[in-house]
Coordinates of C-alpha atoms in Angstrom, one line a residue:
M571 CA 32.9 43.2 -50.7
G572 CA 34.9 46.1 -50.0
T573 CA 34.8 48.1 -46.9
H574 CA 31.5 46.6 -45.9
F575 CA 32.9 43.3 -45.6
L576 CA 35.9 44.7 -43.7
N577 CA 33.8 46.5 -41.4
L578 CA 31.7 43.4 -40.7
F579 CA 34.5 41.2 -40.0
F580 CA 36.0 43.7 -37.4
G581 CA 33.0 44.5 -35.8
F582 CA 32.5 40.7 -35.5
Q583 CA 35.6 39.8 -33.8
V584 CA 35.4 43.0 -31.4
L585 CA 31.9 42.1 -30.4
I586 CA 33.1 38.2 -29.4
V587 CA 35.8 39.8 -27.6
A588 CA 33.4 42.2 -26.0
A589 CA 30.7 39.6 -25.1
A590 CA 33.4 37.2 -23.4
V591 CA 34.8 39.8 -21.1
F592 CA 31.3 40.9 -20.1
S593 CA 30.4 36.9 -19.7
H594 CA 33.7 36.5 -17.6
L595 CA 32.9 39.4 -15.6
I596 CA 29.3 38.4 -14.8
R597 CA 30.5 35.1 -14.0
I598 CA 33.2 36.2 -11.6
L599 CA 31.0 39.0 -9.8
S600 CA 28.0 36.3 -9.5
Q601 CA 30.7 33.9 -7.6
K602 CA 31.5 36.4 -5.4
S603 CA 27.8 37.4 -4.6
I604 CA 28.5 40.6 -5.7
L605 CA 25.7 40.2 -8.2
N606 CA 23.2 38.0 -7.0
L607 CA 22.1 36.4 -9.7
T608 CA 20.7 33.2 -10.8
A609 CA 22.1 31.0 -13.3
K610 CA 18.8 31.1 -15.4
L611 CA 19.2 34.8 -15.7
E612 CA 23.3 34.6 -16.3
L613 CA 22.7 32.4 -19.1
R614 CA 19.9 34.8 -20.6
F615 CA 22.3 37.2 -20.4
N616 CA 24.9 35.1 -22.4
H617 CA 22.0 34.0 -25.0
L618 CA 21.6 37.8 -25.4
L619 CA 25.2 38.4 -25.8
M620 CA 25.7 35.8 -28.4
I621 CA 22.7 37.1 -30.4
S622 CA 24.0 40.7 -30.3
V623 CA 27.4 39.5 -31.7
F624 CA 25.6 37.8 -34.7
V625 CA 22.7 40.5 -35.2
L626 CA 24.7 44.0 -34.6
P627 CA 27.3 44.0 -36.8
L628 CA 24.9 43.2 -39.8
F629 CA 22.5 45.7 -38.6
F630 CA 24.9 48.7 -38.4
S631 CA 26.5 47.6 -41.6
M632 CA 23.3 48.4 -43.2
T633 CA 22.4 51.5 -41.3
A634 CA 25.9 52.8 -40.5
N635 CA 25.7 55.8 -43.4
Q636 CA 23.1 57.4 -41.3
F637 CA 25.3 57.9 -38.4
K638 CA 28.3 60.2 -38.5
I639 CA 31.3 58.3 -37.5
E640 CA 34.8 59.0 -38.8
P641 CA 36.7 56.1 -39.7
I642 CA 40.0 55.0 -38.6
A643 CA 41.2 54.3 -42.1
K644 CA 39.6 54.9 -45.5
T645 CA 39.9 53.2 -48.8
Y646 CA 41.1 54.8 -51.8
S647 CA 41.2 54.3 -55.7
A648 CA 44.6 55.0 -55.8
I649 CA 47.4 56.8 -54.0
T650 CA 48.3 59.2 -56.7
L651 CA 46.8 60.8 -59.2
K652 CA 49.0 59.0 -61.7
D653 CA 48.0 55.7 -60.6
F654 CA 44.6 56.8 -60.8
D655 CA 45.0 57.9 -64.6
A656 CA 46.7 54.7 -65.4
K657 CA 44.3 52.5 -63.7
S658 CA 42.2 49.7 -66.1
E659 CA 38.8 48.1 -65.6
S660 CA 40.6 44.8 -64.9
V661 CA 42.7 46.0 -62.1
T662 CA 41.7 47.0 -58.5
H663 CA 43.8 50.0 -57.1
E664 CA 41.9 50.2 -53.8
K665 CA 44.0 50.6 -50.9
L666 CA 43.6 51.1 -47.3
V667 CA 45.1 54.1 -45.9
T668 CA 45.7 55.7 -42.4
G669 CA 46.2 59.4 -42.4
K670 CA 45.6 62.1 -44.9
S671 CA 49.1 63.0 -46.5
I672 CA 50.2 61.1 -49.7
Q673 CA 53.1 59.4 -47.5
S674 CA 50.1 57.7 -45.0
Y675 CA 50.8 54.0 -44.4
S676 CA 48.8 52.0 -47.1
I677 CA 47.9 48.5 -48.2
N678 CA 46.1 46.9 -51.1
L679 CA 42.5 46.8 -50.0
S680 CA 42.5 43.5 -51.8
A681 CA 45.3 41.8 -50.1
I682 CA 43.5 42.6 -46.9
Q683 CA 40.3 41.1 -48.2
I684 CA 42.3 37.8 -49.3
F685 CA 43.9 37.4 -46.2
I686 CA 40.8 37.6 -44.2
L687 CA 39.2 34.9 -46.6
L688 CA 42.2 32.8 -46.1
L689 CA 41.9 33.5 -42.4
I690 CA 38.0 32.7 -42.3
S691 CA 38.3 29.6 -44.6
A692 CA 41.0 28.0 -42.4
S693 CA 38.8 28.6 -39.7
I694 CA 35.7 26.8 -41.2
C695 CA 38.0 24.0 -42.4
F696 CA 39.5 23.7 -38.7
S697 CA 36.1 23.7 -37.3
I698 CA 34.6 21.2 -39.9
F699 CA 37.5 18.8 -39.3
Q700 CA 36.8 19.0 -35.4
I701 CA 33.2 18.6 -35.5
F702 CA 33.5 15.9 -38.1
R703 CA 35.8 14.0 -35.9
E704 CA 33.3 14.5 -32.8
F705 CA 30.6 13.4 -34.9
R706 CA 32.1 10.3 -36.0
S707 CA 32.8 9.6 -32.3
F708 CA 29.2 10.3 -31.4
Q709 CA 27.8 8.0 -34.4
F710 CA 30.4 4.8 -33.0
I711 CA 28.9 5.5 -29.6
L712 CA 25.4 5.7 -31.0
S713 CA 25.6 2.9 -33.1
A714 CA 27.1 0.8 -30.5
C715 CA 24.8 1.6 -27.5
Y716 CA 21.3 0.2 -26.7
V717 CA 18.4 2.2 -26.2
T718 CA 16.2 1.3 -23.1
R719 CA 13.8 4.2 -23.0
R720 CA 11.9 6.7 -25.4
Y721 CA 10.2 9.8 -24.2
G722 CA 8.8 10.9 -27.5
R723 CA 11.7 12.2 -29.6
I724 CA 14.0 11.5 -26.8
R725 CA 15.9 8.2 -27.1
V726 CA 17.4 7.0 -23.5
A727 CA 20.4 4.5 -24.1
Y728 CA 23.7 3.4 -22.5
S729 CA 27.0 2.8 -23.6
N730 CA 30.0 1.3 -22.4
Q731 CA 32.3 3.7 -24.6
V732 CA 31.6 7.0 -22.2
V733 CA 32.2 7.8 -18.5
V734 CA 30.2 10.8 -18.4
P735 CA 26.4 11.2 -19.2
F736 CA 25.6 13.7 -22.4
S737 CA 23.1 14.9 -24.5
I738 CA 23.0 15.6 -28.2
R739 CA 20.6 16.5 -30.9
A740 CA 21.0 14.6 -34.0
L741 CA 18.8 16.4 -36.4
S742 CA 15.1 15.2 -35.4
Q743 CA 16.4 12.7 -32.9
L744 CA 17.2 13.8 -29.2
W745 CA 19.6 11.6 -27.4
I746 CA 20.5 11.1 -23.7
V747 CA 23.4 8.7 -23.9
L748 CA 24.3 7.3 -20.0
P749 CA 27.7 5.0 -18.8
E750 CA 26.8 1.5 -18.9
S751 CA 28.1 1.3 -15.2
F752 CA 25.0 3.8 -14.6
S753 CA 22.4 0.8 -15.4
M754 CA 23.7 -0.7 -12.0
N755 CA 22.8 2.7 -10.2
V756 CA 19.4 3.1 -10.2
N757 CA 19.7 6.5 -8.3
N758 CA 22.6 7.9 -10.3
S759 CA 20.8 6.9 -13.5
R760 CA 17.5 8.8 -12.7
I761 CA 19.7 12.0 -11.7
A762 CA 21.9 12.0 -14.8
M763 CA 18.8 11.3 -17.0
L764 CA 16.9 14.2 -15.3
H765 CA 20.0 16.4 -15.9
E766 CA 20.4 15.6 -19.4
M767 CA 16.3 16.1 -20.1
Q768 CA 16.8 19.5 -18.8
H769 CA 19.3 20.3 -21.0
H770 CA 17.3 19.3 -23.9
R771 CA 14.4 21.3 -22.4
Q772 CA 15.9 24.5 -21.9
G773 CA 17.5 24.1 -25.6
D774 CA 21.1 24.0 -24.7
T775 CA 21.4 20.9 -27.3
L776 CA 20.0 23.3 -29.9
W777 CA 22.6 26.4 -29.2
Q778 CA 25.3 24.0 -29.9
Y779 CA 24.8 24.6 -33.4
L780 CA 25.1 28.4 -32.9
F781 CA 28.3 28.1 -30.9
F782 CA 29.7 25.6 -33.8
L783 CA 28.7 28.6 -36.1
L784 CA 30.8 31.1 -33.6
K785 CA 33.7 28.4 -33.9
A786 CA 34.0 28.1 -37.6
S787 CA 34.0 31.8 -38.1
S788 CA 36.3 32.7 -35.4
A789 CA 38.6 29.5 -34.4
F790 CA 41.3 32.1 -34.4
N791 CA 39.9 34.2 -31.8
P792 CA 41.3 33.0 -28.5
M793 CA 38.3 34.7 -26.8
V794 CA 35.9 32.3 -28.3
K795 CA 37.1 29.1 -26.3
K796 CA 36.9 31.1 -23.0
W797 CA 33.5 32.5 -23.9
L798 CA 31.7 29.3 -24.8
S799 CA 33.5 27.7 -21.5
V800 CA 31.6 30.0 -19.4
I801 CA 28.5 29.7 -21.2
S802 CA 28.8 25.7 -20.7
E803 CA 29.6 25.9 -17.1
V804 CA 26.5 28.4 -16.6
Q805 CA 24.5 25.8 -18.4
E806 CA 25.4 23.2 -16.0
L807 CA 24.7 25.4 -13.2
K808 CA 21.0 26.3 -14.5
V809 CA 20.2 22.4 -14.8
D810 CA 21.2 22.1 -11.3
E811 CA 19.3 25.2 -9.9
V812 CA 16.3 24.0 -12.0
L813 CA 16.4 20.5 -10.7
I814 CA 16.9 21.2 -7.2
D815 CA 14.3 24.0 -7.2
Q816 CA 11.7 21.9 -8.9
K817 CA 12.6 19.4 -5.9
K818 CA 13.2 16.5 -8.4
I819 CA 16.4 15.8 -6.6
K820 CA 17.8 16.6 -3.5
P821 CA 21.1 18.4 -3.2
Q822 CA 22.9 15.9 -1.1
E823 CA 22.0 13.1 -3.6
Y824 CA 23.0 15.4 -6.6
A825 CA 26.4 16.5 -5.3
R826 CA 27.4 12.6 -4.3
C827 CA 26.4 11.6 -7.8
L828 CA 28.6 14.5 -9.3
I829 CA 31.3 13.8 -7.2
E830 CA 31.1 9.6 -8.2
V831 CA 31.2 10.4 -11.9
A832 CA 34.0 12.9 -11.3
E833 CA 35.9 10.0 -9.7
S834 CA 35.1 7.5 -12.4
V835 CA 36.4 10.0 -15.1
V836 CA 39.4 10.7 -13.3
M837 CA 40.0 6.8 -12.8
G838 CA 38.8 5.9 -16.0
G839 CA 41.2 8.5 -17.9
G840 CA 38.7 10.7 -19.1
G841 CA 36.3 9.7 -22.3
L842 CA 34.0 11.7 -24.3
V843 CA 32.9 14.8 -22.9
C844 CA 30.2 16.8 -24.2
A845 CA 29.1 20.7 -23.9
T846 CA 25.8 19.5 -23.1
G847 CA 26.8 16.9 -20.4
L848 CA 28.5 16.8 -17.1
A849 CA 31.3 18.6 -18.9
F850 CA 33.3 20.3 -15.6
L851 CA 33.4 17.3 -13.4
P852 CA 37.0 16.7 -13.9
D853 CA 38.0 20.7 -12.8
R854 CA 37.9 20.5 -9.2
H855 CA 37.4 24.2 -8.8
Q856 CA 34.2 24.3 -11.1
L857 CA 33.0 20.9 -9.2
K858 CA 33.2 22.7 -5.9
R859 CA 31.5 25.9 -7.1
R860 CA 28.7 23.5 -8.5
I861 CA 28.1 22.1 -5.2
E862 CA 28.3 25.1 -3.2
T863 CA 25.7 26.7 -5.4
M864 CA 23.3 24.0 -4.9
F865 CA 23.0 24.5 -1.2
T866 CA 22.6 28.2 -1.5
R867 CA 19.5 29.7 -3.1
K868 CA 19.8 32.9 -5.2
V869 CA 16.9 35.2 -6.1
T870 CA 17.4 38.3 -8.5
N871 CA 15.3 41.5 -8.3
K872 CA 13.9 41.7 -11.6
I873 CA 14.1 45.3 -11.7
N874 CA 18.2 44.8 -11.4
G875 CA 18.2 42.1 -14.1
L876 CA 16.3 43.7 -16.6
M877 CA 18.3 47.1 -15.8
M878 CA 21.7 45.0 -16.6
G879 CA 20.2 43.4 -19.7
L880 CA 19.5 46.7 -21.1
C881 CA 23.2 48.1 -20.2
L882 CA 24.4 44.9 -22.0
V883 CA 22.4 45.6 -25.1
F884 CA 23.4 49.2 -25.1
S885 CA 27.1 48.5 -24.5
M886 CA 27.1 46.1 -27.3
S887 CA 25.2 48.6 -29.6
A888 CA 27.5 51.3 -29.1
L889 CA 30.6 48.9 -29.7
A890 CA 28.6 47.7 -32.6
L891 CA 27.9 51.2 -33.8
T892 CA 31.8 52.1 -33.7
T893 CA 33.1 49.1 -35.1
S894 CA 30.9 49.6 -38.1
R895 CA 33.0 52.6 -39.5
V896 CA 36.4 51.3 -38.9
V897 CA 37.3 51.5 -42.5
G898 CA 35.6 53.9 -44.6
S899 CA 35.5 54.5 -48.7
S900 CA 36.3 57.8 -50.0
R901 CA 34.9 56.7 -53.2
L902 CA 31.7 58.6 -53.9
T903 CA 28.6 56.9 -55.7
M904 CA 26.4 59.1 -57.9
V905 CA 23.9 59.5 -55.4
A906 CA 26.6 61.1 -53.0
A907 CA 27.8 63.5 -56.2
Q908 CA 24.1 64.5 -56.7
K909 CA 23.7 65.8 -53.3
M910 CA 27.1 67.6 -53.9
A911 CA 25.5 69.2 -57.2
E912 CA 22.4 70.0 -55.2
V913 CA 24.1 72.3 -52.6
A914 CA 26.6 73.7 -55.5
Q915 CA 23.5 74.4 -57.6
E916 CA 21.8 76.7 -54.8
N917 CA 21.5 80.4 -55.8
S918 CA 23.6 79.6 -59.1
E919 CA 22.3 79.5 -62.7
F920 CA 25.2 77.8 -64.1
P921 CA 24.5 74.3 -65.7
I922 CA 26.2 71.9 -63.1
V923 CA 26.2 68.3 -64.6
V924 CA 26.8 65.1 -62.9
N925 CA 27.5 62.3 -65.3
D926 CA 29.7 59.4 -65.3
L927 CA 32.7 61.2 -66.6
V928 CA 32.1 64.0 -63.7
L929 CA 32.0 61.3 -61.4
E930 CA 35.2 59.5 -62.4
Q931 CA 37.0 63.0 -62.0
L932 CA 35.2 63.5 -58.5
N933 CA 36.8 60.1 -57.6
R934 CA 39.8 60.9 -59.4
Y935 CA 40.3 64.1 -56.7
I936 CA 38.9 62.8 -53.9
G937 CA 39.3 59.1 -54.1
T938 CA 43.1 59.5 -53.9
T939 CA 45.2 60.5 -51.5
Q940 CA 47.2 62.8 -53.7
G941 CA 44.1 64.3 -55.3
R942 CA 42.7 65.1 -52.1
A943 CA 45.8 66.9 -50.6
Y944 CA 45.9 69.0 -53.8
M945 CA 42.6 69.9 -53.6
R946 CA 43.0 71.1 -50.2
E947 CA 46.0 73.3 -51.0
S948 CA 44.5 74.6 -54.1
L949 CA 41.5 75.5 -51.9
R950 CA 43.6 76.9 -49.4
R951 CA 45.7 79.0 -51.9
M952 CA 42.4 80.5 -53.9
K953 CA 41.5 82.3 -50.7
T954 CA 44.4 84.6 -51.4
H955 CA 43.1 85.5 -54.8
Q956 CA 39.6 85.1 -54.5
P957 CA 38.7 88.8 -53.6
M958 CA 40.3 90.1 -56.7
I959 CA 38.9 87.1 -59.3
E960 CA 35.3 87.6 -57.8
R961 CA 35.6 91.1 -58.8
K962 CA 36.8 90.5 -62.2
L963 CA 33.8 88.0 -62.7
Q964 CA 31.5 90.3 -61.8
E965 CA 32.9 93.0 -64.0
Y966 CA 32.6 90.9 -67.0
D967 CA 29.0 89.1 -65.8
L968 CA 30.8 85.8 -65.6
P969 CA 29.5 82.9 -62.9
L970 CA 31.4 82.6 -59.9
E971 CA 31.9 79.0 -60.7
F972 CA 34.8 79.9 -62.9
L973 CA 36.8 80.5 -59.4
A974 CA 37.2 76.7 -60.1
M975 CA 38.9 77.0 -63.1
P976 CA 42.6 77.8 -61.6
I977 CA 42.5 74.9 -59.5
I978 CA 42.4 72.5 -62.4
E979 CA 44.8 74.3 -64.5
S980 CA 47.2 75.5 -62.0
G981 CA 46.4 74.6 -58.5
Y982 CA 46.2 78.4 -57.8
Q983 CA 49.8 78.2 -58.4
N984 CA 51.4 81.2 -60.1
L985 CA 53.6 78.9 -62.6
L986 CA 56.7 79.7 -64.5
P987 CA 57.0 77.6 -67.8
N988 CA 59.6 75.5 -66.4
Q989 CA 57.4 74.8 -63.2
N990 CA 54.4 73.4 -65.2
T991 CA 54.1 69.8 -64.7
G992 CA 50.3 69.8 -65.9
W993 CA 50.9 71.0 -69.5
P994 CA 54.8 70.8 -70.1
T995 CA 54.2 70.6 -73.9
W996 CA 52.4 73.9 -74.3
K997 CA 54.8 75.8 -71.9
A998 CA 51.6 77.4 -70.3
A999 CA 52.1 79.7 -67.6
G1000 CA 50.7 81.8 -64.9
L1001 CA 47.5 81.2 -62.6
W1002 CA 45.2 80.5 -65.6
Q1003 CA 47.6 78.6 -67.7
F1004 CA 48.0 80.7 -70.9
I1005 CA 50.2 79.5 -73.6
K1006 CA 52.1 82.2 -75.6
P1007 CA 49.8 82.7 -78.8
T1008 CA 46.5 82.9 -76.6
A1009 CA 48.2 85.1 -74.3
R1010 CA 49.5 87.5 -77.0
G1011 CA 46.2 87.5 -78.8
Y1012 CA 44.5 89.0 -75.4
G1013 CA 47.1 91.9 -75.0
L1014 CA 49.4 90.3 -72.9
Q1015 CA 53.1 90.9 -73.2
V1016 CA 55.4 87.6 -73.3
D1017 CA 58.9 87.9 -74.6
A1018 CA 62.4 87.8 -73.2
T1019 CA 62.2 90.5 -70.7
V1020 CA 58.2 90.5 -69.8
D1021 CA 56.0 87.7 -69.0
E1022 CA 52.6 89.2 -68.1
R1023 CA 51.1 85.7 -67.8
L1024 CA 52.6 86.0 -64.3
D1025 CA 51.0 89.2 -63.5
L1026 CA 47.8 88.0 -61.8
E1027 CA 45.8 91.0 -62.5
K1028 CA 46.3 91.2 -66.1
S1029 CA 46.3 87.4 -66.7
T1030 CA 42.7 87.5 -64.7
D1031 CA 41.6 90.1 -66.9
A1032 CA 42.7 88.1 -70.0
A1033 CA 41.0 84.9 -68.9
M1034 CA 37.7 87.0 -68.1
R1035 CA 37.7 88.6 -71.7
L1036 CA 38.6 84.9 -73.4
L1037 CA 35.7 83.4 -71.4
K1038 CA 33.2 86.2 -72.4
A1039 CA 34.3 86.2 -75.7
N1040 CA 33.6 82.2 -75.9
Q1041 CA 30.2 82.6 -74.4
I1042 CA 29.0 85.0 -76.8
R1043 CA 30.0 83.1 -79.5
F1044 CA 28.8 79.7 -78.7
K1045 CA 25.9 80.9 -76.3
K1046 CA 26.7 78.4 -73.9
W1047 CA 29.2 78.1 -70.8
D1048 CA 30.2 74.6 -71.2
L1049 CA 31.0 75.2 -74.8
S1050 CA 33.0 78.4 -73.8
V1051 CA 34.9 76.2 -71.2
I1052 CA 36.0 73.5 -73.8
A1053 CA 37.0 76.3 -76.1
Y1054 CA 39.0 77.7 -73.5
N1055 CA 41.1 74.6 -73.3
S1056 CA 41.1 73.5 -76.7
G1057 CA 40.7 76.7 -79.0
E1058 CA 37.5 78.2 -80.8
K1059 CA 38.2 76.0 -84.3
I1060 CA 38.0 72.8 -82.3
V1061 CA 34.5 73.6 -80.8
S1062 CA 33.1 75.1 -84.1
Q1063 CA 34.3 72.2 -86.3
G1064 CA 32.5 69.7 -83.6
I1065 CA 29.4 71.6 -83.8
L1066 CA 29.6 71.5 -87.6
N1067 CA 30.2 67.7 -88.1
T1068 CA 27.8 66.7 -85.1
K1069 CA 25.1 68.9 -85.7
S1070 CA 24.9 69.3 -81.9
Y1071 CA 25.5 72.4 -79.1
D1072 CA 25.6 69.7 -76.6
A1073 CA 28.9 69.8 -75.1
W1074 CA 29.0 66.4 -73.7
N1075 CA 28.0 64.8 -77.3
L1076 CA 31.3 66.9 -78.4
I1077 CA 33.4 65.2 -76.0
Q1078 CA 32.1 62.0 -76.8
N1079 CA 32.9 62.3 -80.4
G1080 CA 36.5 63.5 -79.5
Y1081 CA 36.1 67.1 -80.1
E1082 CA 37.8 68.3 -76.7
G1083 CA 41.4 69.4 -76.1
D1084 CA 42.7 68.2 -72.7
S1085 CA 41.0 64.7 -72.1
G1086 CA 38.0 65.1 -69.3
Y1087 CA 38.8 69.3 -69.1
L1088 CA 35.2 70.0 -68.5
A1089 CA 34.4 66.9 -66.3
K1090 CA 37.5 68.2 -64.0
L1091 CA 36.0 71.7 -64.1
M1092 CA 32.6 70.3 -63.0
A1093 CA 34.1 68.1 -60.4
A1094 CA 36.5 71.3 -59.1
I1095 CA 33.3 73.3 -58.9
L1096 CA 31.3 70.7 -56.8
I1097 CA 34.6 70.2 -54.3
M1098 CA 34.7 74.0 -54.2
R1099 CA 31.1 74.3 -52.9
N1100 CA 31.7 71.3 -50.7
P1101 CA 35.2 71.7 -49.4
S1102 CA 34.2 69.1 -46.5
S1103 CA 34.3 66.5 -49.2
V1104 CA 38.3 66.4 -49.0
E1105 CA 39.1 67.4 -45.4

């Protein structure tokens, strides 16, 4: 699942809140006649918002990489290099981190995912329980009612179990259920039947399934209930609007019917109220608004309506795009590493290789907060010594890529032997981390009084001569690098036994010094040539 799952979840929840706010705002402005919107257009806006909530997070989660959006938090393979090196394939070390420092707040990514999954599972179970209980009630009512008419797939029935008419879509069957008392009142029965048929015609009973999906995935989001309440009210208003505009019912008769049903609900202590029925009758404020709307004809300018729709789509899209990268992954893919290599290889003859070993070391540096901090500091310190080292590299006709070697050796720190945490066993020292025998072999004085490994100019010159000698002997820069770290004998023995001059083949057969040394250098070169990767 990873960051895509988190971004999808966060984006979905944020869009629900935004859609609910937009829906409430439109409803309020319409009630106050600031926006002259018909109920039909208002319902379309809500349908547009509903589709946006489901579609936009999916769309932008698949296309987010095409947009440069800085995430609020990032996931890392580990916090420290030690944690990364200690990882096993069976353990997930990804952590969600805010900030760039090692001390930044972090939490296990898997813990967040488990919490969200439990939250969604609880929401689904709760919603399924509710819908199961409601459908059991529907089943009981439908089994006890008696059908009086059929209009195609629509069945009209009367029941003594309800006091409010409602309509429901049950797979292939469409139902309209009226209170039994309506059978004695032809006018109310006709009005209620027309009302519920209009719910079926405008697809309200079909939209209930999408509403259920919304509730099932986000029952814990308090804005879901409020938003669906607004949509249900607008559905009723649209039905009222259509029936009156088509002159199928006189406003006075319609209003009288609503009041009578509202009185029966109050006197009868409620009863089953369905979302696609006269659901808002017990609320006197909403009942008042519905009756007032019946006697007020609204006409919306088509251009204004189109502009409002475009504004809603643009606003929801912008919000979806922003939330599509709430959490970003610092872990590189092979494709991303190869793109870094293309940049690093420009105007260079040094054989830069990207393989699984190099990718692992890249993620060791880029995918951990400590590794990123280490690289940033190393690159910062490199600028101090870069002119001198570049001069030496040119003097010995060595590739400029060897500027990256002190990054993995010392982090561009002129370390004393007792400060060495990278190679403590060998008591290496200086920018280039020479051990005593090698340093003396290349003319550096190392004794109780003087340690020329700490002389930047002399130690750099010695490192250049060592690399050049290795290259002359082995004819390949990657073998020269392995020999710099492990010694010439190991490389020579590896070539003899494997009958191969392939550095990676030698490494695979165990002929190397420090584990992953060549891969670390390749990773350091890639980062040096792509410094933004650790910013």
